[in-house]
Short mmCIF file of N, CA, C and O in Angstrom, two decimals:
data_model
loop_
_atom_site.label_atom_id
_atom_site.label_comp_id
_atom_site.label_asym_id
_atom_site.label_seq_id
_atom_site.Cartn_x
_atom_site.Cartn_y
_atom_site.Cartn_z
N UNK A 168 0.94 -1.02 0.01
CA UNK A 168 -0.01 0.00 0.06
C UNK A 168 0.79 1.37 0.19
O UNK A 168 1.44 1.62 0.96
N UNK A 169 0.90 2.23 -1.16
CA UNK A 169 1.64 3.32 -1.10
C UNK A 169 1.47 4.13 -0.30
O UNK A 169 2.39 4.78 0.24
N UNK A 170 0.15 4.58 0.07
CA UNK A 170 -0.18 5.62 1.13
C UNK A 170 0.52 5.09 2.47
O UNK A 170 0.98 6.10 3.11
N UNK A 171 0.38 3.85 2.78
CA UNK A 171 1.12 3.50 4.09
C UNK A 171 2.59 3.94 4.11
O UNK A 171 3.16 4.04 5.10
N UNK A 172 3.02 3.64 3.13
CA UNK A 172 4.64 3.64 2.76
C UNK A 172 4.92 5.21 2.94
O UNK A 172 5.86 5.49 3.71
N UNK A 173 4.14 5.86 2.37
CA UNK A 173 4.47 7.67 2.38
C UNK A 173 4.23 7.91 3.83
O UNK A 173 5.33 8.50 4.47
N UNK A 174 3.28 7.51 4.59
CA UNK A 174 2.77 8.01 5.90
C UNK A 174 4.08 7.46 6.98
O UNK A 174 4.35 8.23 7.93
N UNK A 175 4.56 6.21 6.63
CA UNK A 175 5.33 5.63 7.44
C UNK A 175 6.78 6.17 7.38
O UNK A 175 7.73 5.71 7.77
N UNK A 176 6.95 7.10 6.28
CA UNK A 176 8.36 7.43 5.87
C UNK A 176 8.44 8.96 5.77
O UNK A 176 8.71 9.61 5.00
N UNK A 177 8.00 9.60 7.02
CA UNK A 177 7.98 11.07 7.25
C UNK A 177 9.30 11.84 6.95
O UNK A 177 9.32 12.88 6.59
N UNK A 178 10.53 10.97 7.02
CA UNK A 178 11.72 11.60 6.63
C UNK A 178 11.85 11.94 5.31
O UNK A 178 12.34 12.81 4.80
N UNK A 179 11.21 11.29 4.35
CA UNK A 179 11.21 11.35 2.83
C UNK A 179 10.03 11.90 2.24
O UNK A 179 10.39 12.24 1.35
N UNK A 180 8.91 11.72 2.99
CA UNK A 180 7.59 12.30 2.48
C UNK A 180 6.76 13.16 3.30
O UNK A 180 6.43 12.93 4.44
N UNK A 181 6.32 14.22 2.69
CA UNK A 181 5.74 15.27 3.58
C UNK A 181 4.25 15.24 3.08
O UNK A 181 4.17 15.24 1.89
N UNK A 182 3.26 15.21 3.96
CA UNK A 182 1.80 15.18 3.51
C UNK A 182 1.31 16.62 3.21
O UNK A 182 1.64 17.51 3.87
N UNK A 183 0.92 16.99 1.95
CA UNK A 183 0.42 18.36 1.74
C UNK A 183 -1.06 18.34 1.83
O UNK A 183 -1.49 17.68 1.28
N UNK A 184 -1.64 19.47 2.33
CA UNK A 184 -3.04 19.36 2.51
C UNK A 184 -3.71 19.53 0.86
O UNK A 184 -3.23 20.28 0.20
N UNK A 185 -4.78 18.64 0.84
CA UNK A 185 -5.49 18.69 -0.22
C UNK A 185 -6.31 19.95 -0.09
O UNK A 185 -7.49 19.85 0.39
N UNK A 186 -6.17 21.15 -0.74
CA UNK A 186 -7.12 22.27 -0.63
C UNK A 186 -8.24 22.37 -1.85
O UNK A 186 -9.05 23.32 -1.96
N UNK A 187 -8.13 21.38 -2.78
CA UNK A 187 -8.97 21.37 -3.73
C UNK A 187 -8.78 22.25 -4.78
O UNK A 187 -9.30 22.27 -6.01
N UNK A 188 -7.39 22.73 -4.94
CA UNK A 188 -6.74 23.45 -6.16
C UNK A 188 -5.45 23.43 -5.98
O UNK A 188 -4.82 22.91 -4.95
N UNK A 189 -4.51 23.64 -7.04
CA UNK A 189 -3.17 23.31 -6.83
C UNK A 189 -2.53 24.49 -6.35
O UNK A 189 -1.07 24.57 -6.48
N UNK A 190 -3.18 25.29 -5.61
CA UNK A 190 -2.19 26.67 -4.99
C UNK A 190 -0.89 26.34 -4.21
O UNK A 190 0.03 27.08 -4.04
N UNK A 191 -0.98 25.01 -3.69
CA UNK A 191 -0.08 24.89 -2.73
C UNK A 191 0.85 23.64 -3.03
O UNK A 191 1.47 23.03 -2.28
N UNK A 192 0.34 23.28 -4.50
CA UNK A 192 1.46 22.31 -4.75
C UNK A 192 2.57 22.61 -5.60
O UNK A 192 2.82 23.73 -6.26
N UNK A 193 3.31 21.85 -5.90
CA UNK A 193 4.55 21.88 -6.79
C UNK A 193 4.84 20.80 -7.38
O UNK A 193 4.45 19.78 -7.43
N UNK A 194 5.33 20.98 -8.83
CA UNK A 194 5.59 19.94 -9.93
C UNK A 194 6.09 18.82 -9.23
O UNK A 194 7.18 19.04 -8.48
N UNK A 195 5.73 17.51 -9.41
CA UNK A 195 6.27 16.27 -8.94
C UNK A 195 5.57 15.87 -7.60
O UNK A 195 5.78 14.98 -7.26
N UNK A 196 4.57 16.78 -7.10
CA UNK A 196 3.87 16.29 -5.95
C UNK A 196 3.04 15.03 -6.48
O UNK A 196 2.52 14.93 -7.51
N UNK A 197 2.94 13.85 -5.49
CA UNK A 197 2.23 12.84 -5.69
C UNK A 197 0.77 12.79 -5.15
O UNK A 197 0.36 13.14 -3.98
N UNK A 198 -0.23 12.74 -5.93
CA UNK A 198 -1.47 12.56 -5.69
C UNK A 198 -1.85 10.97 -5.82
O UNK A 198 -1.91 10.53 -6.63
N UNK A 199 -2.81 10.75 -4.51
CA UNK A 199 -2.85 9.17 -4.43
C UNK A 199 -4.21 8.92 -3.63
O UNK A 199 -4.39 9.37 -2.79
N UNK A 200 -4.94 7.87 -4.29
CA UNK A 200 -6.05 7.54 -3.65
C UNK A 200 -6.18 6.34 -3.40
O UNK A 200 -5.04 5.52 -3.65
N UNK A 201 -7.24 5.29 -2.97
CA UNK A 201 -6.74 4.06 -2.80
C UNK A 201 -6.67 3.38 -4.08
O UNK A 201 -6.21 1.97 -4.15
N UNK A 202 -7.00 3.85 -5.16
CA UNK A 202 -7.25 2.88 -6.60
C UNK A 202 -6.31 3.81 -7.56
O UNK A 202 -6.11 3.03 -8.89
N UNK A 203 -5.45 4.76 -7.14
CA UNK A 203 -4.93 5.54 -8.56
C UNK A 203 -3.84 6.53 -8.12
O UNK A 203 -3.83 6.97 -6.89
N UNK A 204 -2.81 6.46 -8.72
CA UNK A 204 -1.63 7.54 -8.77
C UNK A 204 -1.51 8.62 -9.63
O UNK A 204 -1.62 8.16 -10.84
N UNK A 205 -1.47 9.86 -9.33
CA UNK A 205 -1.14 10.87 -10.27
C UNK A 205 0.09 11.62 -9.82
O UNK A 205 0.41 11.70 -8.53
N UNK A 206 0.66 12.37 -10.94
CA UNK A 206 1.78 13.40 -10.61
C UNK A 206 1.32 14.91 -11.02
O UNK A 206 0.45 14.79 -11.73
N UNK A 207 1.47 15.58 -10.22
CA UNK A 207 1.19 17.02 -10.37
C UNK A 207 2.20 17.53 -11.35
O UNK A 207 3.35 17.60 -10.88
N UNK A 208 1.89 18.22 -12.49
CA UNK A 208 3.01 18.87 -13.31
C UNK A 208 2.32 20.19 -13.77
O UNK A 208 1.34 20.62 -13.73
N UNK A 209 3.49 20.81 -14.28
CA UNK A 209 3.08 22.16 -14.99
C UNK A 209 3.39 22.36 -16.36
O UNK A 209 4.76 21.93 -16.62
N UNK A 210 2.80 22.72 -17.13
CA UNK A 210 3.11 22.56 -18.58
C UNK A 210 3.86 23.94 -19.11
O UNK A 210 4.24 24.64 -17.97
N UNK A 211 4.27 23.94 -20.18
CA UNK A 211 5.26 25.25 -20.77
C UNK A 211 4.60 26.48 -20.53
O UNK A 211 5.16 27.48 -20.58
N UNK A 212 3.44 26.63 -20.43
CA UNK A 212 2.49 27.89 -20.44
C UNK A 212 2.14 28.26 -18.83
O UNK A 212 1.67 29.20 -18.53
N UNK A 213 2.64 27.04 -17.90
CA UNK A 213 2.41 27.54 -16.45
C UNK A 213 1.00 26.90 -16.12
O UNK A 213 0.70 27.05 -14.86
N UNK A 214 0.32 26.24 -17.05
CA UNK A 214 -0.86 25.59 -16.62
C UNK A 214 -0.95 24.31 -15.68
O UNK A 214 0.09 23.38 -15.85
N UNK A 215 -1.68 24.28 -14.59
CA UNK A 215 -1.75 22.86 -13.80
C UNK A 215 -2.13 21.75 -14.62
O UNK A 215 -3.22 21.98 -15.16
N UNK A 216 -1.55 20.72 -14.51
CA UNK A 216 -1.79 19.45 -15.12
C UNK A 216 -1.63 18.29 -14.33
O UNK A 216 -1.02 18.37 -13.32
N UNK A 217 -2.06 17.33 -14.76
CA UNK A 217 -1.93 15.91 -14.16
C UNK A 217 -1.05 15.00 -15.17
O UNK A 217 -1.63 14.74 -16.10
N UNK A 218 -0.33 14.24 -14.55
CA UNK A 218 0.15 12.94 -15.42
C UNK A 218 -0.27 11.79 -14.46
O UNK A 218 0.34 11.57 -13.22
N UNK A 219 -0.77 10.85 -15.10
CA UNK A 219 -1.42 9.90 -14.16
C UNK A 219 -0.79 8.57 -14.65
O UNK A 219 -0.45 8.30 -15.91
N UNK A 220 -0.96 7.47 -13.65
CA UNK A 220 -0.45 5.92 -14.10
C UNK A 220 -1.75 5.35 -14.57
O UNK A 220 -2.75 5.91 -14.97
N UNK A 221 -1.71 4.17 -15.36
CA UNK A 221 -2.67 3.53 -16.02
C UNK A 221 -3.59 3.31 -14.83
O UNK A 221 -3.49 3.34 -13.83
N UNK A 222 -5.09 3.28 -15.58
CA UNK A 222 -6.05 2.86 -14.64
C UNK A 222 -6.96 1.88 -15.12
O UNK A 222 -7.61 1.87 -16.13
N UNK A 223 -7.18 0.68 -14.29
CA UNK A 223 -7.92 -0.33 -14.91
C UNK A 223 -7.12 -0.70 -16.07
O UNK A 223 -6.05 -1.24 -16.64
N UNK A 224 -8.05 -0.92 -17.39
CA UNK A 224 -7.59 -1.43 -18.85
C UNK A 224 -7.32 -0.05 -19.69
O UNK A 224 -7.13 -0.35 -20.67
N UNK A 225 -7.10 0.90 -18.98
CA UNK A 225 -6.72 2.10 -20.04
C UNK A 225 -5.27 2.44 -19.88
O UNK A 225 -4.91 2.33 -18.71
N UNK A 226 -4.69 3.39 -20.63
CA UNK A 226 -3.30 3.72 -20.41
C UNK A 226 -3.12 4.90 -19.74
O UNK A 226 -4.29 5.57 -19.42
N UNK A 227 -2.30 5.38 -19.45
CA UNK A 227 -1.87 6.56 -18.64
C UNK A 227 -2.52 7.73 -19.46
O UNK A 227 -2.26 7.95 -20.74
N UNK A 228 -2.72 8.83 -18.51
CA UNK A 228 -2.95 10.10 -19.17
C UNK A 228 -1.74 11.11 -19.09
O UNK A 228 -1.30 11.11 -17.79
N UNK A 229 -1.46 11.90 -19.72
CA UNK A 229 -0.51 12.74 -19.34
C UNK A 229 -0.76 14.37 -19.96
O UNK A 229 -1.23 14.37 -21.22
N UNK A 230 -0.84 15.09 -19.16
CA UNK A 230 -1.16 16.57 -19.49
C UNK A 230 -2.61 16.84 -19.53
O UNK A 230 -3.10 18.03 -20.08
N UNK A 231 -3.43 16.20 -18.80
CA UNK A 231 -4.79 16.62 -18.58
C UNK A 231 -4.73 17.70 -17.42
O UNK A 231 -3.80 17.66 -16.67
N UNK A 232 -5.79 18.54 -17.71
CA UNK A 232 -6.22 19.51 -16.87
C UNK A 232 -6.30 19.16 -15.35
O UNK A 232 -6.75 18.07 -15.06
N UNK A 233 -5.74 19.84 -14.49
CA UNK A 233 -5.72 19.52 -13.01
C UNK A 233 -7.37 19.68 -12.56
O UNK A 233 -8.09 20.44 -12.88
N UNK A 234 -7.78 18.59 -11.92
CA UNK A 234 -9.16 18.58 -11.39
C UNK A 234 -9.16 18.38 -9.82
O UNK A 234 -8.32 17.73 -9.27
N UNK A 235 -10.16 18.88 -9.19
CA UNK A 235 -10.16 18.74 -7.79
C UNK A 235 -10.83 17.32 -7.44
O UNK A 235 -11.86 16.93 -8.03
N UNK A 236 -10.31 16.65 -6.36
CA UNK A 236 -10.94 15.47 -6.07
C UNK A 236 -10.54 15.05 -4.56
O UNK A 236 -9.33 14.95 -4.19
N UNK A 237 -11.45 15.32 -3.64
CA UNK A 237 -10.93 15.28 -2.15
C UNK A 237 -10.76 13.82 -1.78
O UNK A 237 -10.07 13.42 -0.61
N UNK A 238 -10.66 12.71 -2.38
CA UNK A 238 -10.49 11.53 -2.22
C UNK A 238 -8.77 11.43 -2.18
O UNK A 238 -8.44 10.30 -1.64
N UNK A 239 -7.98 12.19 -3.02
CA UNK A 239 -6.56 12.09 -2.97
C UNK A 239 -6.00 12.53 -1.91
O UNK A 239 -6.37 13.64 -1.26
N UNK A 240 -5.05 11.95 -1.70
CA UNK A 240 -3.88 12.62 -0.36
C UNK A 240 -2.95 12.90 -1.37
O UNK A 240 -2.63 12.35 -2.24
N UNK A 241 -2.22 13.89 -0.75
CA UNK A 241 -0.94 14.39 -1.45
C UNK A 241 0.39 14.08 -0.70
O UNK A 241 0.30 14.81 0.31
N UNK A 242 1.24 13.79 -1.43
CA UNK A 242 2.53 13.90 -0.82
C UNK A 242 3.80 14.42 -1.53
O UNK A 242 3.68 14.42 -2.83
N UNK A 243 4.78 15.03 -1.01
CA UNK A 243 6.09 15.57 -1.57
C UNK A 243 7.12 14.83 -1.02
O UNK A 243 7.52 14.76 -0.06
N UNK A 244 8.08 14.35 -2.13
CA UNK A 244 9.12 13.82 -1.95
C UNK A 244 10.12 14.99 -1.33
O UNK A 244 10.36 15.83 -1.95
N UNK A 245 10.69 14.63 0.09
CA UNK A 245 11.68 15.65 0.66
C UNK A 245 13.30 15.20 0.02
O UNK A 245 14.03 16.24 0.38
N UNK A 246 13.36 14.23 -0.51
CA UNK A 246 14.78 13.89 -0.78
C UNK A 246 15.17 12.92 -0.06
O UNK A 246 14.71 12.34 0.78
N UNK A 247 16.48 12.62 -0.32
CA UNK A 247 17.19 11.32 0.39
C UNK A 247 17.18 10.19 -0.16
O UNK A 247 16.89 9.96 -1.29
N UNK A 248 17.64 9.05 0.46
CA UNK A 248 17.79 7.72 -0.09
C UNK A 248 16.57 6.73 0.35
O UNK A 248 16.13 6.38 1.45
#
């Protein structure tokens, strides 16, 4: 369970509040729910976007517009090994 891993490694990952908008996010932040993983990205115009892992039987999305979803928890990698 990836969420458990992030929570149990606070020296590596900080949980970021899910405000329902990307105002407190940084590129590379990880949005995760019980069934899906996404990365927050910013495109060349500065627009907030999502790059997602595959979901079920479909391929991954890259560059879809940011959308609010309160079921996601957000984590930021702090660095380290």
